[in-house]
Short mmCIF file of C-alpha atoms in Angstrom, two decimals:
data_model
loop_
_atom_site.label_atom_id
_atom_site.label_comp_id
_atom_site.label_asym_id
_atom_site.label_seq_id
_atom_site.Cartn_x
_atom_site.Cartn_y
_atom_site.Cartn_z
CA MET A 1199 94.07 96.11 95.01
CA PRO A 1200 93.24 92.82 93.34
CA ASN A 1201 90.80 90.49 95.07
CA PRO A 1202 92.33 87.75 97.24
CA SER A 1203 92.87 84.47 95.41
CA ALA A 1204 91.49 81.14 96.63
CA ALA A 1205 91.78 77.43 95.93
CA MET A 1206 89.62 74.51 97.00
CA LEU A 1207 90.68 70.95 97.72
CA VAL A 1208 87.93 68.33 97.59
CA ILE A 1209 88.89 65.09 99.31
CA GLY A 1210 86.80 62.12 98.39
CA ASP A 1211 86.78 58.87 96.47
CA GLU A 1212 83.02 59.25 96.17
CA ILE A 1213 83.44 62.14 93.73
CA LEU A 1214 86.21 60.48 91.70
CA SER A 1215 84.30 57.20 91.41
CA GLY A 1216 81.27 59.04 90.04
CA ARG A 1217 79.09 57.88 92.90
CA THR A 1218 78.37 61.41 94.10
CA ARG A 1219 77.99 64.56 92.08
CA ASP A 1220 79.84 67.38 93.79
CA SER A 1221 77.81 70.24 95.18
CA ASN A 1222 80.29 71.84 97.59
CA MET A 1223 82.47 73.25 94.79
CA TYR A 1224 79.47 74.89 93.19
CA HIS A 1225 78.33 76.31 96.53
CA LEU A 1226 81.75 77.65 97.50
CA ALA A 1227 82.38 79.15 94.04
CA ASN A 1228 79.19 81.19 94.33
CA GLU A 1229 79.80 82.29 97.93
CA LEU A 1230 83.39 83.37 97.18
CA ASN A 1231 82.30 85.23 94.08
CA ARG A 1232 79.74 87.20 96.09
CA HIS A 1233 82.35 87.89 98.77
CA GLY A 1234 84.95 89.30 96.36
CA VAL A 1235 87.36 86.37 96.55
CA ASP A 1236 88.58 84.90 93.24
CA LEU A 1237 88.46 81.09 93.15
CA LYS A 1238 91.40 80.22 90.90
CA GLU A 1239 91.78 76.45 91.18
CA VAL A 1240 89.98 73.38 92.45
CA ARG A 1241 91.57 70.00 92.98
CA VAL A 1242 89.80 66.76 93.72
CA VAL A 1243 92.00 64.02 95.19
CA SER A 1244 91.27 60.59 96.62
CA ASP A 1245 91.40 59.52 100.27
CA ASP A 1246 95.17 59.13 100.02
CA LYS A 1247 97.51 60.77 102.52
CA ASP A 1248 100.36 61.55 100.13
CA ALA A 1249 97.99 63.11 97.62
CA ILE A 1250 96.32 65.27 100.28
CA VAL A 1251 99.62 66.39 101.83
CA ALA A 1252 101.10 67.37 98.45
CA ALA A 1253 97.97 69.28 97.40
CA VAL A 1254 97.67 71.15 100.72
CA LYS A 1255 101.31 72.24 100.58
CA HIS A 1256 101.10 73.43 97.00
CA LEU A 1257 97.76 75.23 97.25
CA SER A 1258 98.62 76.87 100.60
CA ALA A 1259 101.82 78.29 99.10
CA SER A 1260 100.19 79.39 95.83
CA PHE A 1261 96.95 81.11 96.91
CA ASP A 1262 95.82 83.58 99.58
CA VAL A 1263 93.20 81.26 101.08
CA VAL A 1264 92.47 77.55 100.76
CA PHE A 1265 89.32 75.60 101.62
CA THR A 1266 89.13 71.83 101.96
CA SER A 1267 85.99 69.70 101.90
CA GLY A 1268 85.66 66.15 103.21
CA GLY A 1269 87.41 63.50 105.26
CA ILE A 1270 87.08 64.87 108.80
CA GLY A 1271 84.56 62.39 110.19
CA PRO A 1272 85.16 59.51 112.64
CA THR A 1273 85.69 56.60 110.21
CA HIS A 1274 88.91 54.90 109.11
CA ASP A 1275 88.83 56.66 105.72
CA ASP A 1276 88.75 60.13 107.31
CA ILE A 1277 92.40 61.15 107.11
CA THR A 1278 92.21 64.84 106.26
CA ALA A 1279 93.05 66.24 109.72
CA ASP A 1280 96.14 64.07 110.06
CA SER A 1281 97.21 64.85 106.48
CA VAL A 1282 96.91 68.61 107.02
CA ALA A 1283 98.91 68.31 110.26
CA GLU A 1284 101.60 66.45 108.31
CA ALA A 1285 101.62 69.06 105.55
CA PHE A 1286 102.41 71.76 108.15
CA GLU A 1287 104.61 69.46 110.28
CA LEU A 1288 102.38 70.00 113.31
CA PRO A 1289 101.66 67.51 116.10
CA ILE A 1290 98.03 66.33 116.20
CA ASP A 1291 95.99 64.69 118.93
CA VAL A 1292 92.57 64.89 120.57
CA ARG A 1293 92.45 68.50 121.74
CA ASP A 1294 90.71 69.55 124.95
CA ASP A 1295 88.66 72.40 123.47
CA ALA A 1296 87.31 70.28 120.64
CA ARG A 1297 86.69 67.34 122.99
CA ALA A 1298 84.76 69.60 125.38
CA LEU A 1299 82.44 70.72 122.55
CA LEU A 1300 81.70 67.15 121.58
CA VAL A 1301 81.27 65.84 125.13
CA LYS A 1302 78.84 68.62 126.01
CA HIS A 1303 76.80 68.00 122.86
CA TRP A 1304 76.72 64.23 123.16
CA GLU A 1305 76.24 63.90 126.91
CA SER A 1306 73.08 65.96 126.71
CA ARG A 1307 71.78 63.47 124.15
CA GLY A 1308 72.97 60.28 125.82
CA VAL A 1309 75.35 59.50 122.94
CA GLU A 1310 78.21 57.17 123.84
CA LEU A 1311 81.70 58.71 123.65
CA THR A 1312 83.34 56.05 121.47
CA GLU A 1313 86.99 56.14 120.54
CA ALA A 1314 85.92 56.61 116.93
CA ARG A 1315 83.80 59.65 117.80
CA MET A 1316 86.76 61.13 119.70
CA ARG A 1317 88.72 61.08 116.43
CA MET A 1318 86.64 64.10 115.44
CA ALA A 1319 88.38 66.06 118.22
CA ARG A 1320 91.78 65.46 116.63
CA ILE A 1321 93.01 68.97 115.84
CA PRO A 1322 96.57 70.06 114.92
CA ASP A 1323 98.42 72.10 117.55
CA GLY A 1324 97.82 75.81 117.14
CA ALA A 1325 94.86 75.46 114.77
CA THR A 1326 91.79 77.67 115.20
CA LEU A 1327 88.47 75.82 115.44
CA ILE A 1328 85.74 76.46 112.86
CA GLU A 1329 82.23 76.43 114.26
CA ASN A 1330 79.83 73.73 113.12
CA PRO A 1331 76.31 74.68 114.17
CA VAL A 1332 74.83 71.61 112.45
CA SER A 1333 76.59 68.66 114.08
CA ILE A 1334 79.06 70.40 116.46
CA ALA A 1335 82.24 68.47 115.46
CA PRO A 1336 84.40 71.44 114.44
CA GLY A 1337 86.50 72.18 111.39
CA PHE A 1338 89.75 74.03 111.84
CA LYS A 1339 92.07 76.55 110.28
CA VAL A 1340 95.85 76.13 110.00
CA ALA A 1341 97.78 78.99 108.39
CA ASN A 1342 95.59 79.94 105.38
CA VAL A 1343 93.91 76.51 105.08
CA HIS A 1344 90.30 76.07 106.23
CA VAL A 1345 89.49 72.41 106.84
CA MET A 1346 85.78 71.68 106.55
CA ALA A 1347 83.35 68.76 106.38
CA GLY A 1348 82.13 67.09 103.20
CA VAL A 1349 78.44 66.64 104.09
CA PRO A 1350 76.89 69.55 102.18
CA ALA A 1351 74.71 70.83 105.04
CA VAL A 1352 77.73 70.92 107.36
CA PHE A 1353 80.10 72.28 104.70
CA GLU A 1354 77.71 75.12 103.92
CA ALA A 1355 77.31 75.99 107.60
CA MET A 1356 81.09 76.07 108.02
CA VAL A 1357 81.52 78.29 104.96
CA ALA A 1358 79.03 80.68 106.55
CA SER A 1359 81.10 80.60 109.78
CA VAL A 1360 84.35 81.27 107.95
CA LEU A 1361 83.51 83.85 105.27
CA PRO A 1362 83.06 86.83 107.63
CA THR A 1363 86.64 86.24 108.86
CA ILE A 1364 88.06 86.66 105.35
CA THR A 1365 88.61 90.13 103.96
CA GLY A 1366 87.09 90.08 100.51
CA GLY A 1367 87.57 92.52 97.68
CA GLN A 1368 85.07 93.96 95.27
CA PRO A 1369 82.31 91.55 94.37
CA LEU A 1370 82.48 90.54 90.75
CA MET A 1371 79.39 91.58 88.81
CA SER A 1372 78.28 89.99 85.59
CA GLN A 1373 75.75 90.31 82.82
CA THR A 1374 74.87 87.62 80.34
CA LEU A 1375 73.57 87.85 76.78
CA ARG A 1376 72.24 84.72 75.11
CA ILE A 1377 73.03 84.79 71.42
CA GLU A 1378 71.41 82.22 69.16
CA ARG A 1379 74.27 82.02 66.67
CA GLY A 1380 77.22 79.69 66.41
CA GLU A 1381 80.37 80.78 68.21
CA GLY A 1382 82.17 80.95 64.84
CA GLU A 1383 79.98 83.88 63.87
CA ILE A 1384 80.28 85.59 67.24
CA ALA A 1385 84.00 85.12 67.75
CA GLY A 1386 85.44 87.91 65.56
CA PRO A 1387 83.41 90.88 66.89
CA LEU A 1388 83.61 89.44 70.43
CA GLY A 1389 87.41 89.33 70.36
CA ALA A 1390 87.46 92.97 69.25
CA LEU A 1391 85.10 93.91 72.10
CA ALA A 1392 87.32 92.08 74.60
CA LYS A 1393 90.32 94.09 73.40
CA GLU A 1394 88.35 97.32 73.75
CA TYR A 1395 87.56 96.55 77.42
CA PRO A 1396 90.75 95.10 78.91
CA ASP A 1397 89.45 95.51 82.50
CA LEU A 1398 86.47 93.27 81.82
CA SER A 1399 86.50 89.51 81.44
CA ILE A 1400 84.36 88.47 78.48
CA GLY A 1401 83.63 84.77 78.25
CA SER A 1402 81.76 82.78 75.62
CA TYR A 1403 79.98 79.63 76.81
CA PRO A 1404 78.56 77.67 73.90
CA TYR A 1405 75.47 75.52 74.22
CA GLN A 1406 73.50 73.21 72.05
CA GLN A 1407 69.78 72.96 72.49
CA ASN A 1408 67.35 71.09 70.25
CA GLY A 1409 70.05 70.92 67.61
CA VAL A 1410 70.59 74.69 67.60
CA PHE A 1411 73.98 76.09 68.57
CA GLY A 1412 74.33 79.33 70.47
CA ALA A 1413 76.42 80.90 73.19
CA ASN A 1414 75.95 82.70 76.45
CA ILE A 1415 78.28 85.66 76.50
CA VAL A 1416 79.17 86.65 80.06
CA ILE A 1417 80.76 90.03 80.77
CA ARG A 1418 82.33 90.20 84.23
CA GLY A 1419 84.00 93.01 86.12
CA THR A 1420 83.87 95.19 89.20
CA ASP A 1421 82.76 98.38 87.42
CA GLY A 1422 79.03 98.23 86.74
CA ALA A 1423 78.99 101.21 84.35
CA GLN A 1424 81.71 99.65 82.20
CA ILE A 1425 79.80 96.35 82.08
CA ASP A 1426 76.65 98.24 81.03
CA ALA A 1427 78.54 100.01 78.23
CA ALA A 1428 80.10 96.80 76.90
CA MET A 1429 76.77 94.98 77.11
CA THR A 1430 75.07 97.72 75.10
CA LYS A 1431 77.70 97.41 72.37
CA LEU A 1432 77.33 93.64 72.40
CA SER A 1433 73.54 93.84 72.03
CA ASP A 1434 73.98 96.25 69.11
CA LEU A 1435 76.41 93.85 67.41
CA PHE A 1436 74.02 90.92 67.76
CA PRO A 1437 70.42 92.13 67.77
CA ALA A 1438 67.97 89.38 68.77
CA MET B 835 97.73 44.22 87.04
CA PRO B 836 96.32 47.39 88.55
CA ASN B 837 93.84 49.42 86.52
CA PRO B 838 95.27 52.35 84.52
CA SER B 839 95.18 55.67 86.39
CA ALA B 840 93.57 58.79 85.00
CA ALA B 841 93.33 62.51 85.70
CA MET B 842 90.96 65.15 84.37
CA LEU B 843 91.65 68.83 83.74
CA VAL B 844 88.61 71.09 83.52
CA ILE B 845 89.36 74.44 81.90
CA GLY B 846 86.84 77.15 82.54
CA ASP B 847 86.19 80.33 84.42
CA GLU B 848 82.49 79.52 84.28
CA ILE B 849 82.95 76.67 86.77
CA LEU B 850 85.24 78.64 89.11
CA SER B 851 82.93 81.66 89.13
CA GLY B 852 80.00 79.46 90.16
CA ARG B 853 78.06 80.34 87.03
CA THR B 854 77.92 76.77 85.79
CA ARG B 855 77.69 73.58 87.77
CA ASP B 856 80.08 71.03 86.32
CA SER B 857 78.59 67.94 84.72
CA ASN B 858 81.52 66.67 82.63
CA MET B 859 83.49 65.53 85.68
CA TYR B 860 80.54 63.52 86.93
CA HIS B 861 80.00 61.98 83.48
CA LEU B 862 83.66 61.09 82.94
CA ALA B 863 84.03 59.65 86.46
CA ASN B 864 81.18 57.23 85.80
CA GLU B 865 82.36 56.26 82.32
CA LEU B 866 85.93 55.60 83.49
CA ASN B 867 84.71 53.61 86.46
CA ARG B 868 82.67 51.35 84.17
CA HIS B 869 85.65 51.01 81.82
CA GLY B 870 88.08 49.90 84.54
CA VAL B 871 90.14 53.11 84.61
CA ASP B 872 90.75 54.69 88.03
CA LEU B 873 90.17 58.45 88.09
CA LYS B 874 92.68 59.67 90.67
CA GLU B 875 92.63 63.44 90.41
CA VAL B 876 90.63 66.28 88.90
CA ARG B 877 91.85 69.84 88.53
CA VAL B 878 89.79 72.85 87.58
CA VAL B 879 91.80 75.84 86.37
CA SER B 880 90.82 79.17 84.84
CA ASP B 881 91.26 80.29 81.22
CA ASP B 882 94.91 81.11 81.92
CA LYS B 883 97.71 79.80 79.72
CA ASP B 884 100.33 79.36 82.43
CA ALA B 885 97.88 77.49 84.67
CA ILE B 886 96.82 75.17 81.82
CA VAL B 887 100.40 74.47 80.69
CA ALA B 888 101.56 73.66 84.24
CA ALA B 889 98.59 71.37 84.92
CA VAL B 890 98.92 69.51 81.60
CA LYS B 891 102.63 68.87 82.18
CA HIS B 892 102.14 67.64 85.71
CA LEU B 893 99.10 65.44 85.07
CA SER B 894 100.54 63.94 81.89
CA ALA B 895 103.68 62.91 83.76
CA SER B 896 101.81 61.59 86.82
CA PHE B 897 98.97 59.50 85.37
CA ASP B 898 98.48 56.94 82.60
CA VAL B 899 95.80 58.92 80.77
CA VAL B 900 94.59 62.51 80.99
CA PHE B 901 91.35 64.07 79.74
CA THR B 902 90.73 67.79 79.36
CA SER B 903 87.38 69.53 79.03
CA GLY B 904 86.77 73.02 77.67
CA GLY B 905 88.40 75.87 75.81
CA ILE B 906 88.67 74.51 72.27
CA GLY B 907 86.05 76.69 70.54
CA PRO B 908 86.60 79.62 68.16
CA THR B 909 86.45 82.57 70.59
CA HIS B 910 89.30 84.62 72.08
CA ASP B 911 89.02 82.86 75.45
CA ASP B 912 89.56 79.42 73.89
CA ILE B 913 93.27 78.84 74.56
CA THR B 914 93.43 75.14 75.39
CA ALA B 915 94.84 73.87 72.07
CA ASP B 916 97.67 76.41 72.08
CA SER B 917 98.38 75.75 75.77
CA VAL B 918 98.61 71.98 75.22
CA ALA B 919 100.94 72.54 72.25
CA GLU B 920 103.12 74.70 74.49
CA ALA B 921 103.14 72.09 77.26
CA PHE B 922 104.55 69.53 74.80
CA GLU B 923 106.68 72.10 72.92
CA LEU B 924 104.92 71.31 69.64
CA PRO B 925 104.23 73.70 66.75
CA ILE B 926 100.54 74.42 66.22
CA ASP B 927 98.64 75.83 63.26
CA VAL B 928 95.49 75.22 61.22
CA ARG B 929 95.95 71.64 60.07
CA ASP B 930 94.74 70.39 56.68
CA ASP B 931 92.91 67.30 57.93
CA ALA B 932 90.97 69.24 60.57
CA ARG B 933 90.28 72.08 58.14
CA ALA B 934 88.94 69.60 55.57
CA LEU B 935 86.47 68.18 58.09
CA LEU B 936 85.16 71.64 58.93
CA VAL B 937 85.02 72.90 55.34
CA LYS B 938 83.06 69.85 54.22
CA HIS B 939 80.60 70.20 57.10
CA TRP B 940 80.10 73.94 56.76
CA GLU B 941 80.02 74.21 52.97
CA SER B 942 77.14 71.78 52.82
CA ARG B 943 75.25 74.08 55.19
CA GLY B 944 76.23 77.40 53.65
CA VAL B 945 78.12 78.45 56.77
CA GLU B 946 80.77 81.12 56.20
CA LEU B 947 84.39 80.03 56.82
CA THR B 948 85.40 82.85 59.14
CA GLU B 949 88.90 83.21 60.50
CA ALA B 950 87.47 82.61 63.96
CA ARG B 951 85.87 79.32 62.87
CA MET B 952 89.19 78.24 61.36
CA ARG B 953 90.73 78.52 64.84
CA MET B 954 88.93 75.25 65.59
CA ALA B 955 91.22 73.53 63.07
CA ARG B 956 94.33 74.56 65.05
CA ILE B 957 95.87 71.20 66.01
CA PRO B 958 99.39 70.55 67.34
CA ASP B 959 101.79 68.77 64.98
CA GLY B 960 101.60 65.00 65.35
CA ALA B 961 98.36 64.99 67.35
CA THR B 962 95.66 62.41 66.56
CA LEU B 963 92.19 63.84 65.92
CA ILE B 964 89.27 62.86 68.18
CA GLU B 965 85.97 62.47 66.36
CA ASN B 966 83.15 64.85 67.18
CA PRO B 967 79.91 63.48 65.73
CA VAL B 968 77.88 66.33 67.24
CA SER B 969 79.44 69.48 65.79
CA ILE B 970 82.37 68.08 63.74
CA ALA B 971 85.17 70.36 65.10
CA PRO B 972 87.52 67.68 66.40
CA GLY B 973 89.30 67.17 69.69
CA PHE B 974 92.80 65.76 69.63
CA LYS B 975 95.20 63.53 71.47
CA VAL B 976 98.85 64.39 72.20
CA ALA B 977 100.91 61.78 74.06
CA ASN B 978 98.51 60.57 76.78
CA VAL B 979 96.41 63.75 76.86
CA HIS B 980 92.93 63.76 75.28
CA VAL B 981 91.75 67.30 74.56
CA MET B 982 87.98 67.57 74.40
CA ALA B 983 85.21 70.16 74.25
CA GLY B 984 83.41 71.65 77.25
CA VAL B 985 79.83 71.65 75.92
CA PRO B 986 78.43 68.56 77.66
CA ALA B 987 76.78 67.03 74.57
CA VAL B 988 80.06 67.33 72.62
CA PHE B 989 82.23 66.26 75.56
CA GLU B 990 80.14 63.15 76.07
CA ALA B 991 80.29 62.26 72.38
CA MET B 992 84.08 62.65 72.41
CA VAL B 993 84.39 60.47 75.52
CA ALA B 994 82.43 57.82 73.66
CA SER B 995 84.84 58.16 70.70
CA VAL B 996 87.90 57.87 72.92
CA LEU B 997 87.08 55.20 75.49
CA PRO B 998 87.27 52.21 73.12
CA THR B 999 90.88 53.24 72.32
CA ILE B 1000 91.91 52.97 75.98
CA THR B 1001 92.71 49.58 77.44
CA GLY B 1002 90.80 49.42 80.68
CA GLY B 1003 91.24 47.04 83.55
CA GLN B 1004 88.66 45.28 85.61
CA PRO B 1005 85.54 47.33 86.15
CA LEU B 1006 85.17 48.32 89.75
CA MET B 1007 82.03 46.89 91.31
CA SER B 1008 80.36 48.32 94.35
CA GLN B 1009 77.57 47.66 96.81
CA THR B 1010 76.07 50.21 99.15
CA LEU B 1011 74.40 49.78 102.54
CA ARG B 1012 72.51 52.71 104.02
CA ILE B 1013 72.86 52.69 107.79
CA GLU B 1014 70.68 55.04 109.83
CA ARG B 1015 73.16 55.55 112.63
CA GLY B 1016 75.74 58.22 113.24
CA GLU B 1017 79.20 57.54 111.85
CA GLY B 1018 80.59 57.59 115.40
CA GLU B 1019 78.68 54.38 116.12
CA ILE B 1020 79.59 52.75 112.81
CA ALA B 1021 83.26 53.70 112.75
CA GLY B 1022 84.75 51.08 115.10
CA PRO B 1023 83.28 47.91 113.54
CA LEU B 1024 83.73 49.39 110.05
CA GLY B 1025 87.44 49.97 110.59
CA ALA B 1026 87.82 46.35 111.71
CA LEU B 1027 85.96 45.15 108.60
CA ALA B 1028 88.21 47.28 106.36
CA LYS B 1029 91.27 45.64 107.92
CA GLU B 1030 89.78 42.18 107.36
CA TYR B 1031 89.33 42.89 103.63
CA PRO B 1032 92.48 44.74 102.51
CA ASP B 1033 91.68 44.20 98.79
CA LEU B 1034 88.38 46.04 99.09
CA SER B 1035 87.90 49.77 99.46
CA ILE B 1036 85.32 50.50 102.14
CA GLY B 1037 84.11 54.09 102.28
CA SER B 1038 81.71 55.80 104.64
CA TYR B 1039 79.71 58.72 103.24
CA PRO B 1040 77.73 60.46 105.94
CA TYR B 1041 74.46 62.22 105.26
CA GLN B 1042 71.98 64.25 107.18
CA GLN B 1043 68.32 64.03 106.30
CA ASN B 1044 65.44 65.56 108.23
CA GLY B 1045 67.79 66.07 111.16
CA VAL B 1046 68.78 62.39 111.25
CA PHE B 1047 72.41 61.44 110.69
CA GLY B 1048 73.37 58.27 108.86
CA ALA B 1049 75.93 56.98 106.44
CA ASN B 1050 76.07 55.18 103.13
CA ILE B 1051 78.73 52.51 103.37
CA VAL B 1052 80.15 51.69 99.95
CA ILE B 1053 82.23 48.55 99.45
CA ARG B 1054 84.22 48.60 96.20
CA GLY B 1055 86.44 46.04 94.53
CA THR B 1056 86.94 43.89 91.48
CA ASP B 1057 86.04 40.55 93.13
CA GLY B 1058 82.27 40.25 93.36
CA ALA B 1059 82.31 37.26 95.74
CA GLN B 1060 84.52 39.12 98.19
CA ILE B 1061 82.23 42.16 98.06
CA ASP B 1062 79.25 39.89 98.74
CA ALA B 1063 80.99 38.35 101.76
CA ALA B 1064 81.96 41.70 103.24
CA MET B 1065 78.50 43.12 102.62
CA THR B 1066 76.91 40.15 104.44
CA LYS B 1067 79.13 40.76 107.46
CA LEU B 1068 78.31 44.46 107.38
CA SER B 1069 74.56 43.79 107.29
CA ASP B 1070 74.93 41.42 110.27
CA LEU B 1071 76.83 44.09 112.21
CA PHE B 1072 74.16 46.71 111.57
CA PRO B 1073 70.75 45.07 111.12
CA ALA B 1074 68.13 47.49 109.82
#
């Protein structure tokens, strides 16, 4: 059985404006890879309701699981929860279970229950809450879409809450060989090797360092013995 | 007149597998921002022809300019040029002008003209070449789509070649105020401020540091005096 497929939707003007360098995509990609889930597409859209609704609909219909990052805080630009509700045509309001979590957490700390803070308890009808051990305000899951926070520490905690609920496949293994030759020299034999091992994915990632061109050749697959065999052939083709 | 809109398409399994942390998106976002072009969406897709063709078609039709990154080298997994040709239903083959650039560069260095290397001269009919001062193999432009390399040093050089050909709008300016209070406390007054300045974009980017929650409030716009005025009000609302 093939591994489940996944997509990620990053919501945030701060990424598109270049203010912030994304780290959630990198984190999720690694966690999914380890868990045997194939991340197939990532989209980054701005804090715009129409854009979020369209992306959620498309990705939810196209992939087994979807993860979103960002836009579920208390401020006016946090519109992810309402957009996801709209995408699934679900009513949304402050929900008692989410409100109870927040009230309990804040009352014990003497934090005022502002109207803005209560926005974080807005959860679409029928959604399952996602635990947030860092700052309590929960994420949620609707259909196959997991809606999570953008702050990396909170996002990462939510990913850890969610991953055990997803049935993964075989973890992808990989081996890398760094070859200090231009890709033009590597390409012919590498293409032949790729044809010889159709079950493996063989990628060539060129680099340039101190004016020297080379490539990292990454062989990926779920069968370790096959990867070993292909890697041995590759090393023989391009001795260091 | 509003600034031109842009989208970016990142092609590469190495990003989706978590092997590589993207840097081209971050670079392009900053360059476009400075140039007065609004980056509205980024998509990351795998080395899969159907996925690339579908994304190129959609983004080209939806935004003023599109930039792609990755998949134009000589190896078997480099399928971007052929995919872009397919998206625009253009013939593609080794083109004389691109071949001449490569031959001149390689002959002077005694590099063998392999069939694989010649793949880098595959350019769709009618496309304009994009200069690559780093490693010569050119990118190209078809309609509003700029096809560029994935190696960061080459990508960045190509962006520098391309940007002067794009008419930008007013550079977006921004000011940031770091407020060491939870977003729940900031949200109410901030929403009111956002309503008072409809021409400005006011974003709240929460952080957590040493267990303390706070937010960076970023006020963006093209009118510096208006940003100054809004920032003064914000500082008065939340004195340090």
